[in-house]
mmCIF file of C-alpha atoms in Angstrom:
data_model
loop_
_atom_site.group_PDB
_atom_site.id
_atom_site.type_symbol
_atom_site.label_atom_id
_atom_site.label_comp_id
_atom_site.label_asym_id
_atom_site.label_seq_id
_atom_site.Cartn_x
_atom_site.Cartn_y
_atom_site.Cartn_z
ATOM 1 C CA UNK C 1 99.064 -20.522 -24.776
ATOM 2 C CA UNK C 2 98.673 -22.080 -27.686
ATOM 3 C CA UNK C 3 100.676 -25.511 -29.450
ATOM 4 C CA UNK C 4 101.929 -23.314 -31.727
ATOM 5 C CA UNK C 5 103.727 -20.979 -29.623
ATOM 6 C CA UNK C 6 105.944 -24.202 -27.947
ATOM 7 C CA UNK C 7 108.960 -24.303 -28.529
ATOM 8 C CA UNK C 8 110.766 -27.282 -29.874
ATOM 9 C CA UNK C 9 112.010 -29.250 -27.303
ATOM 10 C CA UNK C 10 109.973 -27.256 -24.176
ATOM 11 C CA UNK C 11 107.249 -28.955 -24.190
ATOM 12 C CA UNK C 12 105.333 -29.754 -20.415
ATOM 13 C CA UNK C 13 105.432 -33.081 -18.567
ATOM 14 C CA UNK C 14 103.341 -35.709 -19.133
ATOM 15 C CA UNK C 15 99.252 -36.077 -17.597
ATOM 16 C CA UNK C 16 96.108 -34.569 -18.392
ATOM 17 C CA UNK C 17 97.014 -32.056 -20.816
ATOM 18 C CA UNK C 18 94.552 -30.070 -22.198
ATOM 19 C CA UNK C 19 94.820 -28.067 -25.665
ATOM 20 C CA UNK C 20 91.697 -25.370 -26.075
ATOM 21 C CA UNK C 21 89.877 -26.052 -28.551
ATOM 22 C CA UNK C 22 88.498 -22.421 -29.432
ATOM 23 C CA UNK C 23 89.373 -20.368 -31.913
ATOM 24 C CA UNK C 24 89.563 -16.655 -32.760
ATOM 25 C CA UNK C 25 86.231 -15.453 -32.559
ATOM 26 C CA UNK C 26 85.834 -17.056 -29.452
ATOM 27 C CA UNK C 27 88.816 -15.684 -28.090
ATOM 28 C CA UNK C 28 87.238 -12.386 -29.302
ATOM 29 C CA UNK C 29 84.351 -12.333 -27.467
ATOM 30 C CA UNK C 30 86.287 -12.798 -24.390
ATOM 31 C CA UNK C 31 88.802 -10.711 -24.686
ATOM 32 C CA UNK C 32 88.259 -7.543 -27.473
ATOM 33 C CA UNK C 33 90.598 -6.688 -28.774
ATOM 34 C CA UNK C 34 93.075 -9.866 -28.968
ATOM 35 C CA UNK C 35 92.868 -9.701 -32.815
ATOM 36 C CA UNK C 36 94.653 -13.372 -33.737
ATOM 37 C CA UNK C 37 96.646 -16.233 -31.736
ATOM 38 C CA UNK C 38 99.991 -14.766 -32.403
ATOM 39 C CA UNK C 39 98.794 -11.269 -30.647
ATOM 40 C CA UNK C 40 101.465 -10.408 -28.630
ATOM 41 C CA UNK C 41 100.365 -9.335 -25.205
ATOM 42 C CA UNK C 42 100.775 -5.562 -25.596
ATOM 43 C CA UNK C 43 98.110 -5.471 -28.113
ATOM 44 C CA UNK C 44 95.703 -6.823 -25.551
ATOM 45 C CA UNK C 45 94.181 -5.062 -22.423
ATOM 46 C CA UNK C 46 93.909 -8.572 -20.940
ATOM 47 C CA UNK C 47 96.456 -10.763 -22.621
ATOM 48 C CA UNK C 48 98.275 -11.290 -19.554
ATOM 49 C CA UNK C 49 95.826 -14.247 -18.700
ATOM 50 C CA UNK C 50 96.691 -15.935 -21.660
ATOM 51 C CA UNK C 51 100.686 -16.633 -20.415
ATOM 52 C CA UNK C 52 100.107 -18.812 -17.514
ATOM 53 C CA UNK C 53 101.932 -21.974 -19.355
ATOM 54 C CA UNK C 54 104.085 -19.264 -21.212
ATOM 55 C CA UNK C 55 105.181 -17.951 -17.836
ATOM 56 C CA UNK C 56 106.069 -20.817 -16.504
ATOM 57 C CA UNK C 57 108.173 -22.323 -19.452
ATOM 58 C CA UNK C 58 111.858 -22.630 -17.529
ATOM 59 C CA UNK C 59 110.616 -23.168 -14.306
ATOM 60 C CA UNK C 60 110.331 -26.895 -12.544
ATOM 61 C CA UNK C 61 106.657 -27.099 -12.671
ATOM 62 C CA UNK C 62 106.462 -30.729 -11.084
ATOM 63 C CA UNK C 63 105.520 -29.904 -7.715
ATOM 64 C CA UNK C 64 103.440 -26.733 -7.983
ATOM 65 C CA UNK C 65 99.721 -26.750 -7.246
ATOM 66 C CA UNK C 66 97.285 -24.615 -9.428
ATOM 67 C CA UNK C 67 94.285 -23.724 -7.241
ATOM 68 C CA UNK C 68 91.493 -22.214 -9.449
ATOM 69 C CA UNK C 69 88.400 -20.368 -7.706
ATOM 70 C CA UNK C 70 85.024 -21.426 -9.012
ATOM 71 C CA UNK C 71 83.522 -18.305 -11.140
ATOM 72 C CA UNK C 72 80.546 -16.385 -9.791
ATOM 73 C CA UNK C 73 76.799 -17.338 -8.825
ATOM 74 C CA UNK C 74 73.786 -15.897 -8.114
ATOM 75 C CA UNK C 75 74.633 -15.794 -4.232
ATOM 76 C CA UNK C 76 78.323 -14.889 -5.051
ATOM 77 C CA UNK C 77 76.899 -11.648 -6.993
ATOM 78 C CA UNK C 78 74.823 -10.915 -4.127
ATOM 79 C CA UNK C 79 77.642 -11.357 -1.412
ATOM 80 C CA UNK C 80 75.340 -14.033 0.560
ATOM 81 C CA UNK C 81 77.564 -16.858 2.030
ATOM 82 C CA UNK C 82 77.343 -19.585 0.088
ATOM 83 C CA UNK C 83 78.925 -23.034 1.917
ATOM 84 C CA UNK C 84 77.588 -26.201 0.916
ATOM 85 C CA UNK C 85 74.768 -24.533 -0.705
ATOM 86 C CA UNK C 86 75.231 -26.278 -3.910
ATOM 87 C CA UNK C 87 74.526 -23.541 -6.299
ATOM 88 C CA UNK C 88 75.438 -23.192 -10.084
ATOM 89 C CA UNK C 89 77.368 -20.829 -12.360
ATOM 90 C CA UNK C 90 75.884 -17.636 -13.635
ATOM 91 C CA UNK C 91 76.533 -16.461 -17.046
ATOM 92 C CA UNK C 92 79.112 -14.404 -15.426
ATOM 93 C CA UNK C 93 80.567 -16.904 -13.505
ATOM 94 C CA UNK C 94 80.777 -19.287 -17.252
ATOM 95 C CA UNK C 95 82.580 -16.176 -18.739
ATOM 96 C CA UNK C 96 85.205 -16.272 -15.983
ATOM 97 C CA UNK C 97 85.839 -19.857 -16.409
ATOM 98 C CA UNK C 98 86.496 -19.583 -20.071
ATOM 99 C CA UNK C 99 88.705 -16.612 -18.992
ATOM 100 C CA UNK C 100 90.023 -19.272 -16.664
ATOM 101 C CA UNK C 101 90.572 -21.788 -19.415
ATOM 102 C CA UNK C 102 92.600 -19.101 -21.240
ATOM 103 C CA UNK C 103 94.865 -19.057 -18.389
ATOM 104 C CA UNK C 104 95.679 -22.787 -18.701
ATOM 105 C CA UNK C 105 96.006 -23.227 -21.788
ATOM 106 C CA UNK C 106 98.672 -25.348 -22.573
ATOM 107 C CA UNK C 107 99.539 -26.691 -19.289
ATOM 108 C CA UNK C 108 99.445 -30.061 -18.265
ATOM 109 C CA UNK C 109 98.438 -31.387 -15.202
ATOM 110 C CA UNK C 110 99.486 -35.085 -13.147
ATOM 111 C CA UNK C 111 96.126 -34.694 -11.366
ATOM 112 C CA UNK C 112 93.007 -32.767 -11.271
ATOM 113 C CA UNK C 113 90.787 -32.508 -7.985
ATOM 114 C CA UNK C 114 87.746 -30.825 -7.621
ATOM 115 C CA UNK C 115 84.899 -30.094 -4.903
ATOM 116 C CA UNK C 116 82.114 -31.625 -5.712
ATOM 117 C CA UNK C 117 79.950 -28.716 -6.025
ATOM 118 C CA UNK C 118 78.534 -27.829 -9.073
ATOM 119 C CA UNK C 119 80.176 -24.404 -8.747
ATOM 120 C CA UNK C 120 83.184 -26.290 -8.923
ATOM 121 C CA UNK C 121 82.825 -29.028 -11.124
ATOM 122 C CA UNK C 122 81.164 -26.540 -13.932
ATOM 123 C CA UNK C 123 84.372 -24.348 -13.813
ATOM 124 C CA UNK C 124 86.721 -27.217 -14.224
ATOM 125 C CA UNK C 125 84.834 -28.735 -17.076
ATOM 126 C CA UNK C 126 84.658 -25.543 -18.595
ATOM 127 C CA UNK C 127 88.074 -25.588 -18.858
ATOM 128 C CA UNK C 128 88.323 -28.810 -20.287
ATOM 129 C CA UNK C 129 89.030 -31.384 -17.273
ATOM 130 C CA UNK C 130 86.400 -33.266 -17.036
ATOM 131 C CA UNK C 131 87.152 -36.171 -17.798
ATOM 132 C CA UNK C 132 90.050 -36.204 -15.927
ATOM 133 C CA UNK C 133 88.048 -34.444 -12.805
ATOM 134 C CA UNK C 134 88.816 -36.238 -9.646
ATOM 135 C CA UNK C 135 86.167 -34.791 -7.109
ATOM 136 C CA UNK C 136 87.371 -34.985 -2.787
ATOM 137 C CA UNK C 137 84.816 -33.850 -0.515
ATOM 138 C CA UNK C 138 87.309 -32.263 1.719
ATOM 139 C CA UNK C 139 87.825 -29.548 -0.585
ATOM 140 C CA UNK C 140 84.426 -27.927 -0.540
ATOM 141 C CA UNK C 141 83.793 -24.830 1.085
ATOM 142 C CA UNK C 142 83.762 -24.095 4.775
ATOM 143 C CA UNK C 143 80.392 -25.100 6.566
ATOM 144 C CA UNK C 144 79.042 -21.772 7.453
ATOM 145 C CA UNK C 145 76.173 -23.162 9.473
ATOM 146 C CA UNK C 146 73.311 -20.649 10.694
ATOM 147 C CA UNK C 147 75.314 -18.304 8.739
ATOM 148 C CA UNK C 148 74.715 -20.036 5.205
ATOM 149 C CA UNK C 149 73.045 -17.356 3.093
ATOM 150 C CA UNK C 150 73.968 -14.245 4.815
ATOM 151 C CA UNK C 151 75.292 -11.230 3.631
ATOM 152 C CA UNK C 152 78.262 -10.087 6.116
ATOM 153 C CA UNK C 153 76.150 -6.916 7.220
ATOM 154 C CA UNK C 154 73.369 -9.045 8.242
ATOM 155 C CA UNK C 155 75.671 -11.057 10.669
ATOM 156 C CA UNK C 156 77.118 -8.136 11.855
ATOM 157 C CA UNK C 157 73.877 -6.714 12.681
ATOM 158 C CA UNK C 158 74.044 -9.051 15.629
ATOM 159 C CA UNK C 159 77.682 -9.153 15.956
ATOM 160 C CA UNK C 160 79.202 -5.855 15.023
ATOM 161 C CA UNK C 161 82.640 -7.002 15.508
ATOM 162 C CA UNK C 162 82.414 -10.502 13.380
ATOM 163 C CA UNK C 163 84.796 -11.984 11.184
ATOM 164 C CA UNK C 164 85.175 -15.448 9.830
ATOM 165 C CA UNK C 165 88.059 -15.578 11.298
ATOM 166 C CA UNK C 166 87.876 -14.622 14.950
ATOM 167 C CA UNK C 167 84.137 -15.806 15.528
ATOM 168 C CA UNK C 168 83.711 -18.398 13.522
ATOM 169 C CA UNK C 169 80.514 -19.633 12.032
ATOM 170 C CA UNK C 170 77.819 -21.244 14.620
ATOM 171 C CA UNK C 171 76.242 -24.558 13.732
ATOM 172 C CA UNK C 172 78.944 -24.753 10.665
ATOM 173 C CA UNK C 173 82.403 -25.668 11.040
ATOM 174 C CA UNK C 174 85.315 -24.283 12.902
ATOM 175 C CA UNK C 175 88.060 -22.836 10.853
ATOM 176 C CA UNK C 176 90.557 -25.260 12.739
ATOM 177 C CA UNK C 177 88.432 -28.374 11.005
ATOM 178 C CA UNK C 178 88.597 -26.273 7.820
ATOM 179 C CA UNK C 179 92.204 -26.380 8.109
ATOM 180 C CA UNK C 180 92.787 -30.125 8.597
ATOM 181 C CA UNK C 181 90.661 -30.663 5.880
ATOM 182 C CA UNK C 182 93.061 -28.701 3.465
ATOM 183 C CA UNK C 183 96.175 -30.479 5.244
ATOM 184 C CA UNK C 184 94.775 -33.476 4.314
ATOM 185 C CA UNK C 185 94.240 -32.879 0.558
ATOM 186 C CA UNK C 186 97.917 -31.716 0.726
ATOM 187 C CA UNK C 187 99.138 -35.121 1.774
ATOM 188 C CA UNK C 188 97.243 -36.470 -0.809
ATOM 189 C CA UNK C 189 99.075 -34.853 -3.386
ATOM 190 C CA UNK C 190 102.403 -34.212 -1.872
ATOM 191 C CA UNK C 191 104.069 -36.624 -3.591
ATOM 192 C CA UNK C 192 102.902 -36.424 -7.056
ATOM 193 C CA UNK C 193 105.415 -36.261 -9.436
ATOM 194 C CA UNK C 194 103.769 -33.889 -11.864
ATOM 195 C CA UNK C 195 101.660 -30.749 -11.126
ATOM 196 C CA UNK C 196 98.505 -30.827 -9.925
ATOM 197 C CA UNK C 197 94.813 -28.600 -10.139
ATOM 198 C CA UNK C 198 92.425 -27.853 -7.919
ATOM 199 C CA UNK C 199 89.037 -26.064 -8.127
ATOM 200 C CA UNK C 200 87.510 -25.369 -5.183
ATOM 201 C CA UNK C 201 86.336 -22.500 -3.183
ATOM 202 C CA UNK C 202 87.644 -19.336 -1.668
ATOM 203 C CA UNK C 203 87.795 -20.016 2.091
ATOM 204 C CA UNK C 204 88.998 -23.359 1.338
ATOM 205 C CA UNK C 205 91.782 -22.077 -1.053
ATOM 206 C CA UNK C 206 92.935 -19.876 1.312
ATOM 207 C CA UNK C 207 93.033 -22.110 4.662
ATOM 208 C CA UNK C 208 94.842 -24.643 2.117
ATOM 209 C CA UNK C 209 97.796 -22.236 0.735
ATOM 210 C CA UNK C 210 98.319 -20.989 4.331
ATOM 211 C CA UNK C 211 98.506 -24.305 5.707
ATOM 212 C CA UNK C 212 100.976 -25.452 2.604
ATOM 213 C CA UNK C 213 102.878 -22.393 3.740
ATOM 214 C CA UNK C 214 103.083 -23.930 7.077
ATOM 215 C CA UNK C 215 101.457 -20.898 8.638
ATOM 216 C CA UNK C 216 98.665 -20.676 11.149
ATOM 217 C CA UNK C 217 95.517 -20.806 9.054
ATOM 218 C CA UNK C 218 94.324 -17.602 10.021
ATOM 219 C CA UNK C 219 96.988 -16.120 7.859
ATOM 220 C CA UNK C 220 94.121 -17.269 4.845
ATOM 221 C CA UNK C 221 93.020 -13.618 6.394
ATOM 222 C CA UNK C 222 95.369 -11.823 4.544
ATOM 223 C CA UNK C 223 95.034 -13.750 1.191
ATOM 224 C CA UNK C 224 91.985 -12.285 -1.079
ATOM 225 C CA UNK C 225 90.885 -14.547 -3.676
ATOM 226 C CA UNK C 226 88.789 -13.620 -6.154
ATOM 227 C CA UNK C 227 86.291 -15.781 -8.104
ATOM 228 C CA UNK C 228 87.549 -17.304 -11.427
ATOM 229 C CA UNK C 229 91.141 -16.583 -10.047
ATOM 230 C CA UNK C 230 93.933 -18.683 -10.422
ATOM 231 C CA UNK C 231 97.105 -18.646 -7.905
ATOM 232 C CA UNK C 232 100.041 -21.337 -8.283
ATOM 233 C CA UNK C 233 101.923 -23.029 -4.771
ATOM 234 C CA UNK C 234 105.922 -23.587 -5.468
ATOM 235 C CA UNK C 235 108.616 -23.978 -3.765
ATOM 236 C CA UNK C 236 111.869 -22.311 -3.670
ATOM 237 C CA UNK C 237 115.392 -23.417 -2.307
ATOM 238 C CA UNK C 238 112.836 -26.161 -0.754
ATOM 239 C CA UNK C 239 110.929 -23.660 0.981
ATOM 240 C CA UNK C 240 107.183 -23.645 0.217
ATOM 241 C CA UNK C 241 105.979 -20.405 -1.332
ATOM 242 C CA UNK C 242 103.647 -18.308 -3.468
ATOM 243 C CA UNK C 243 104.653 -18.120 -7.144
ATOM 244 C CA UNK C 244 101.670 -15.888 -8.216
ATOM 245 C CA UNK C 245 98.347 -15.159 -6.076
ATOM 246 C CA UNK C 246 94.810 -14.477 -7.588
ATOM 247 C CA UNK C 247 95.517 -13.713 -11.168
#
């Protein structure tokens, strides 16, 4: 969204609000087809990333959290598992974050956190945060231990049956410490009085929004997350929820 396209008097609450500072032949090369800033979203086959901060104009955004999934690696693009293997973005994984920072555009944050993985840090400075970037070591990835590196089809070579989820990862972490790790970044930001970001990983994201949910944290099972993604936490008639999931 664009400064522009605000209307009077609907502007978004005070913090670290970042304004995109591309124009349209940037925007082009993204997304083809976009033609100018006032394109309305019909005349683009991906111009529904561009209405995060017009979606949400109306809606109390002081207590959601924005989680944003790093974009792709090398390891990523080979399905290896990649835990505290600190590895950079690809040229892919760059493209989705400046898809990512079309997402955001326009919306303003109380506080940023990040893992401090380069995966992570790149995407949120990519989108413009970071200077504002606070980085917490309990949001990086899950430990995956003897398993860092693997592709799923080599574990199960050994362990036809495995998932992260009901065996675990040996020498790493368990998915129980995973979870307190993601409880605790919630009480860190519980109270925050304006919305907050997070970039961070996939197993982590998911482990945190089930635990915010107040569900077991296996339930992360059942919430794909793709990389470059962006998925906002809410609540409704007090009641945590899921406003949108991997978008």
């Amino acid at each position: 969204m664009f400064a522009s396209e605000v209307p009077e008097g609907k502007g978004f609450p005070a913090g670290n609000h970042r304004m995109f500072p591309w124009g349209d032949e940037a925007m082009q090369q993204v997304f083809p087809g976009l033609g100018n800033r006032g394109a309305s979203r019909g005349n683009c086959p991906g111009a529904e990333v561009l209405s995060l901060a017009r979606w949400e104009m109306g809606c109390n955004v002081s207590g959601m959290i924005v989680l944003i999934r790093h974009g792709r690696t090398d390891w990523t693009d080979l399905r290896l598992h990649t835990g505290r293997k600190d590895m950079p973005l690809n040229e892919e994984g760059r493209s989705e974050a400046r898809k990512a920072a079309f997402k955001l555009e326009g919306f303003s944050f109380q506080t940023i956190l990040s893992s401090p993985l380069a995966r992570a840090r790149e995407t949120a400075e990519i989108c413009g945060f970071g200077p504002q970037l606070v980085t917490v070591d309990d949001l990086m990835e899950w430990n995956y231990g003897d398993y860092e590196g693997l592709t799923v089809e080599q574990i199960r070579e050994k362990e036809p049956a495995w998932t992260p989820w009901t065996h675990g990862y040996p020498g790493g972490e368990k998915h129980d410490e995973v979870a307190d790790r993601a409880r605790r970044v919630l009480e860190r930001v519980q109270n925050e009085p304006g919305p907050v970001a997070i970039f961070a990983h996939g197993h982590l994201l998911r482990t945190l929004a089930a635990c915010y949910l107040g569900l077991p944290p296996v339930f992360a099972a059942q919430l794909m997350l793709q990389t470059g993604c962006i998925s906002v936490l809410d609540r409704e008639f007090d009641l945590p929820a899921i406003r949108r999931w991997n978008r």
